[in-house]
PDB file of C-alpha atoms in Angstrom:
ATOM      1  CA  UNK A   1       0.000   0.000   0.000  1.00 46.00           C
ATOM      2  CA  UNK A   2       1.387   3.429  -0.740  1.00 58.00           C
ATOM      3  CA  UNK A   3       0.999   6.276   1.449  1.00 65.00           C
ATOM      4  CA  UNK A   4       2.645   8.725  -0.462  1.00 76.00           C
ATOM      5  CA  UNK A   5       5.546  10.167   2.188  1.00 87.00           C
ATOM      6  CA  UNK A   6       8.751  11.049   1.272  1.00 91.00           C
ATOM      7  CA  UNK A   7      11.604   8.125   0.382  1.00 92.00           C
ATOM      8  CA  UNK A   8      13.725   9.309   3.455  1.00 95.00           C
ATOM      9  CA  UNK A   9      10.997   9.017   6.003  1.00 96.00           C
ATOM     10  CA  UNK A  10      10.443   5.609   4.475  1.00 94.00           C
ATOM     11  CA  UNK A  11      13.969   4.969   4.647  1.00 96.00           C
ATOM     12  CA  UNK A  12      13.880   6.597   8.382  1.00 97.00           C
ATOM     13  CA  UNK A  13      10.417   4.530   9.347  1.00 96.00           C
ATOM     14  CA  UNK A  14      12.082   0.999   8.122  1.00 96.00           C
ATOM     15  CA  UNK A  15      15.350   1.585  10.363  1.00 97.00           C
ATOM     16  CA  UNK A  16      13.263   2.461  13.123  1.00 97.00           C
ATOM     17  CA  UNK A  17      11.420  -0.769  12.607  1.00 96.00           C
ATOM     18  CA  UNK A  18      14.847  -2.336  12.500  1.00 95.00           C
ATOM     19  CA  UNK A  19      16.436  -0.628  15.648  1.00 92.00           C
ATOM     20  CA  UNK A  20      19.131   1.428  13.372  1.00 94.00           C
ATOM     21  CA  UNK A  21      18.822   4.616  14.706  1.00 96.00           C
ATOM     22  CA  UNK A  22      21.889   5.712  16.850  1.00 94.00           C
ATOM     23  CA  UNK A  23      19.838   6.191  20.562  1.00 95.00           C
ATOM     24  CA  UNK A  24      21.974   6.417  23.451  1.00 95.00           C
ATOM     25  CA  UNK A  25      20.718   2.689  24.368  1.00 95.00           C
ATOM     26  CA  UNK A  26      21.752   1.154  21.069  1.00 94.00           C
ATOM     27  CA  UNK A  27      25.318   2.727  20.587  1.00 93.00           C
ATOM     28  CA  UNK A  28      25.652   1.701  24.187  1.00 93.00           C
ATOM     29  CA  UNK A  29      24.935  -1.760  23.597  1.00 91.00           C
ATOM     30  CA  UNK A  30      26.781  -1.853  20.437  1.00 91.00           C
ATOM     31  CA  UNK A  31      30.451   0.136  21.656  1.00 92.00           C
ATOM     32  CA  UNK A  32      29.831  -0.339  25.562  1.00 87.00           C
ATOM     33  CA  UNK A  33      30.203   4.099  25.584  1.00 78.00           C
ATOM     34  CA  UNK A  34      27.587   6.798  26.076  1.00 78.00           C
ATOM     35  CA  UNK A  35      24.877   7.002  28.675  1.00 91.00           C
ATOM     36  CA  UNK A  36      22.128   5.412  27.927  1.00 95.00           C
ATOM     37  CA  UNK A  37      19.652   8.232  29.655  1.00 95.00           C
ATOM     38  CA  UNK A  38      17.584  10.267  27.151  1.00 94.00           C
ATOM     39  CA  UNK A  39      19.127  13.430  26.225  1.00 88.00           C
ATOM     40  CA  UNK A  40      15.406  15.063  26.236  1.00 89.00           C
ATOM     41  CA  UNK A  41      14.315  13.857  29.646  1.00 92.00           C
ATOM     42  CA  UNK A  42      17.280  12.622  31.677  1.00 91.00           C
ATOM     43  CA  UNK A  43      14.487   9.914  33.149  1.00 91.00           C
ATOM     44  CA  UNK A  44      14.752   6.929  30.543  1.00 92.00           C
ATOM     45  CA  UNK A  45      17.078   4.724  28.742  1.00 96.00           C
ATOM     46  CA  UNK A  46      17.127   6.118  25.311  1.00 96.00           C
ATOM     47  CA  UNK A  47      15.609   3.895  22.792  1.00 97.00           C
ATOM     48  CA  UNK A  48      13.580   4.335  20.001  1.00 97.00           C
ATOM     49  CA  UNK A  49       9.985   3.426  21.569  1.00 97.00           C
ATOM     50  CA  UNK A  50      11.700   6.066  24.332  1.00 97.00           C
ATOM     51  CA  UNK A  51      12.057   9.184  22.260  1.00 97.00           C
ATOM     52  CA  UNK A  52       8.717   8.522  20.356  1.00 97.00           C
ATOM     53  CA  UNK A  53       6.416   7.710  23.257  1.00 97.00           C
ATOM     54  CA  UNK A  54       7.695   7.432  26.867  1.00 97.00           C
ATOM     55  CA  UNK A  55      10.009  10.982  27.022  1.00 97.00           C
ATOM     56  CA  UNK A  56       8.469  13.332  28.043  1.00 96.00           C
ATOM     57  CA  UNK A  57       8.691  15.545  25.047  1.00 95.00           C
ATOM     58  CA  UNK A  58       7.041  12.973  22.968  1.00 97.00           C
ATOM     59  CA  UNK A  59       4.391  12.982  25.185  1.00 96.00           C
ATOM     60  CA  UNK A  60       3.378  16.414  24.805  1.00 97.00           C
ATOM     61  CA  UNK A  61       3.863  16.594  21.183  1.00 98.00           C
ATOM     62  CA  UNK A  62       1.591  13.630  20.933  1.00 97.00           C
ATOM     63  CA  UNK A  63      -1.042  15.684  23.072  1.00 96.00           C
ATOM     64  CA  UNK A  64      -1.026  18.667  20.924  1.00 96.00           C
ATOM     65  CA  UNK A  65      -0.412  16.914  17.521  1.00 97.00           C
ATOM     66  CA  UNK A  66      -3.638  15.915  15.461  1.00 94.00           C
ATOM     67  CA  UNK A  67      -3.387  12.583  15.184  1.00 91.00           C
ATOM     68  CA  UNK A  68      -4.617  10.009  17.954  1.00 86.00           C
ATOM     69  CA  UNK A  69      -4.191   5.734  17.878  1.00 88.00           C
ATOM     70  CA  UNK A  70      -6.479   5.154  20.749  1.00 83.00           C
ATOM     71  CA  UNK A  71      -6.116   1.623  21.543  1.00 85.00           C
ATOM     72  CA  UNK A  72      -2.251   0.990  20.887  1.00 89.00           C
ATOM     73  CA  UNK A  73      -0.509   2.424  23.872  1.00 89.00           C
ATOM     74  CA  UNK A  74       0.353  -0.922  25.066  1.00 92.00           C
ATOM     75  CA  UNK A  75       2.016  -1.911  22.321  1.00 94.00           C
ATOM     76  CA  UNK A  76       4.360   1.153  22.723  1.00 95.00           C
ATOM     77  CA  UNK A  77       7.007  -0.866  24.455  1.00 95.00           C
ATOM     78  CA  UNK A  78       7.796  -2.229  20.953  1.00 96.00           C
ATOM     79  CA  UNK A  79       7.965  -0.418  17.777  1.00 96.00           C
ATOM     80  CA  UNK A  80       7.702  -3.297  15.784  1.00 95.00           C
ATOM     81  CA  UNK A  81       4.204  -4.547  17.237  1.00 96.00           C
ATOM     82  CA  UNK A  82       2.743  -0.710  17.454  1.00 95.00           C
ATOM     83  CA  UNK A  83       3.289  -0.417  13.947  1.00 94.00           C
ATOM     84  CA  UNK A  84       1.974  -3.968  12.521  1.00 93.00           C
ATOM     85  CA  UNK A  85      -1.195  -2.109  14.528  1.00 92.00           C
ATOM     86  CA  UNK A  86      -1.071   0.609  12.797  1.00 90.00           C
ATOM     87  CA  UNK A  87      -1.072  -1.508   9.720  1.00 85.00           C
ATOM     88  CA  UNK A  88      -4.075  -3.579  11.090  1.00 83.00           C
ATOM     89  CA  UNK A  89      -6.136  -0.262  11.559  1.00 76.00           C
ATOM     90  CA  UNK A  90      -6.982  -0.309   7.986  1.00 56.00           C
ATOM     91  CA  UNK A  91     -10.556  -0.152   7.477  1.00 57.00           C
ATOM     92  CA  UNK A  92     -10.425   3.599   9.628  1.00 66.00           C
ATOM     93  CA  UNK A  93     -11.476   6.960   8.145  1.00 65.00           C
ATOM     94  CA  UNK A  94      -8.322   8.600   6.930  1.00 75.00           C
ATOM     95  CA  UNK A  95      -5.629   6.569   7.907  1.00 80.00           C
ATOM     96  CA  UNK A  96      -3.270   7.362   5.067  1.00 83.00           C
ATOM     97  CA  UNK A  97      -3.112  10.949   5.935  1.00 87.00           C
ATOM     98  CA  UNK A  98      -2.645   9.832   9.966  1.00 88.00           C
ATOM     99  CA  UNK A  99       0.007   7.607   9.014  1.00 91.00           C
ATOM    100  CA  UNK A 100       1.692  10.025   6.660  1.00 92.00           C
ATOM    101  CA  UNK A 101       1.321  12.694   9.536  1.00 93.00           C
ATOM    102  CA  UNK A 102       2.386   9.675  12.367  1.00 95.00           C
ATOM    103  CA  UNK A 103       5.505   9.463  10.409  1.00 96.00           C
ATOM    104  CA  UNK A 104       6.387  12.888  10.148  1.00 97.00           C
ATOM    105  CA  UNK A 105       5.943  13.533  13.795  1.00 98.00           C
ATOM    106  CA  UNK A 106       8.351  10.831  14.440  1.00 98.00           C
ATOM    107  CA  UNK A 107      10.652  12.494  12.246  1.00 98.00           C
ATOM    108  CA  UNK A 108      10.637  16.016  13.728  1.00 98.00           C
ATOM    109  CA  UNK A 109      11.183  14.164  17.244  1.00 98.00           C
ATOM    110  CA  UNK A 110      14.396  12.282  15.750  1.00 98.00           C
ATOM    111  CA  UNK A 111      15.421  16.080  14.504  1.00 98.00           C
ATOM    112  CA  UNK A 112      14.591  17.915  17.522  1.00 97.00           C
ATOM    113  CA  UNK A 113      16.703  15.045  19.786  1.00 96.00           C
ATOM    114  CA  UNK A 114      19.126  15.023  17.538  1.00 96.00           C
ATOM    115  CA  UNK A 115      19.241  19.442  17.961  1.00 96.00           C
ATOM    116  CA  UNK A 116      19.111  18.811  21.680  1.00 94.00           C
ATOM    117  CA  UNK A 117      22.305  16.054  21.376  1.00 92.00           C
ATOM    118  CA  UNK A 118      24.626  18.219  18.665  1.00 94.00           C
ATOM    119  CA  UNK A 119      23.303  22.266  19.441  1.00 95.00           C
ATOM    120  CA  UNK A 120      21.646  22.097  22.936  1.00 94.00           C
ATOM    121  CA  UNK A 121      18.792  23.372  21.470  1.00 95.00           C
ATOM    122  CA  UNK A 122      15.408  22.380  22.673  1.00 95.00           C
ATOM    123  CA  UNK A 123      13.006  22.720  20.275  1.00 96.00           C
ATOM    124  CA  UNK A 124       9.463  23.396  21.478  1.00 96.00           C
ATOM    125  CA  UNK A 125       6.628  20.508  21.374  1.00 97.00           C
ATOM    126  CA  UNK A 126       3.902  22.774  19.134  1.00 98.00           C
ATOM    127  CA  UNK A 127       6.599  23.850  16.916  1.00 98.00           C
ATOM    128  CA  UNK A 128       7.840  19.819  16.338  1.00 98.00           C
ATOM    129  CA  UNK A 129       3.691  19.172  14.980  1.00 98.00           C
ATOM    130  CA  UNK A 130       4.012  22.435  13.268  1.00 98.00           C
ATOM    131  CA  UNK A 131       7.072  21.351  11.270  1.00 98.00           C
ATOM    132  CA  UNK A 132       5.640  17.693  10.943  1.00 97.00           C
ATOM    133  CA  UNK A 133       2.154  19.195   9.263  1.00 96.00           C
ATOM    134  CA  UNK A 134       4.156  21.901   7.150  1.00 96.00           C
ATOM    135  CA  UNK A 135       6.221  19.675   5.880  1.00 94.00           C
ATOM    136  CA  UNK A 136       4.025  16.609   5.523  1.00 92.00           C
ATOM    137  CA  UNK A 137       0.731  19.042   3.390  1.00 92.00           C
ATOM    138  CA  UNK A 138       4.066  20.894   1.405  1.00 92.00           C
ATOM    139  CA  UNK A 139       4.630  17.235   0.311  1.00 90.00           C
ATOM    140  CA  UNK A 140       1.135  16.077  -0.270  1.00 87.00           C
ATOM    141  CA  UNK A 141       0.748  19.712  -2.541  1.00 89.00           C
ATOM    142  CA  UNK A 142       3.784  18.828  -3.955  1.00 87.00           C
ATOM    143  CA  UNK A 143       1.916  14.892  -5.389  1.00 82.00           C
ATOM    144  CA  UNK A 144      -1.023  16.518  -6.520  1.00 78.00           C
ATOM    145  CA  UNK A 145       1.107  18.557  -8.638  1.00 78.00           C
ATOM    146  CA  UNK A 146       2.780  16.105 -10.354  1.00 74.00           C
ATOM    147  CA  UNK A 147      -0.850  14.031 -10.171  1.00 67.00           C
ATOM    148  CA  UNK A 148      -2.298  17.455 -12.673  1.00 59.00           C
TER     149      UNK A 148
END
């Protein structure tokens, strides 16, 4: 099924499925250096179900953002299984655009931990939906377009 969203967040989305992004926890695991604490909250070992639901930052973005999946936050504890229910959800009213949305809030969390890690910048939790829904309707304008 396509949900038209840009080849690098499907490129991101599959090596978040896979565990490839560099948290704190995995480059621990893999080099034995770092702390494994989240850079955003200090509270958790930094994986990757960390920084998109459990940190505090992701949870306020995911309160202000748009897009809800009621029903899956016990599968949160594994990206794998939260997103083969995402998958399941299909028969729901407008789940392309959630899932193209889901995926670019992930994103702009990767971006804004990876601001706090490299420029000590926090970035602010309505401006990480902002950028996610700016950047997710530029590139559904952007496929109608080319669909004319």
């Amino acid at each position: 099924m396509e949900w038209n969203i840009k080849l690098k967040l499907k490129h991101f989305l599959w090596r978040c499925l896979q565990n490839g992004l560099a948290t704190n926890e995995a480059i621990h695991h893999r080099i034995g250096k770092r702390s494994i604490w989240c850079h955003g909250c200090g509270e958790g070992t930094e994986t990757i179900e960390h920084i998109f639901f459990f940190c505090s930052k992701a949870q306020l973005v995911w309160r202000v953002a748009p897009v809800r999946w009621e029903g899956l936050m016990e599968l949160q504890c594994n990206m794998w299984r939260w997103w083969e229910a995402v998958m399941v959800s299909a028969g729901e009213a407008n789940r392309a655009e959630r899932i193209q949305l889901t995926v670019n809030v992930f994103w702009q969390l990767w971006k804004a931990r990876k601001k706090m890690v490299f420029q000590m910048e926090n970035v602010d939790a309505k401006a990480i939906v902002d950028k996610a829904q700016l950047e997710w309707l530029e590139y559904i304008a952007e496929i109608g377009r080319a669909h004319v």
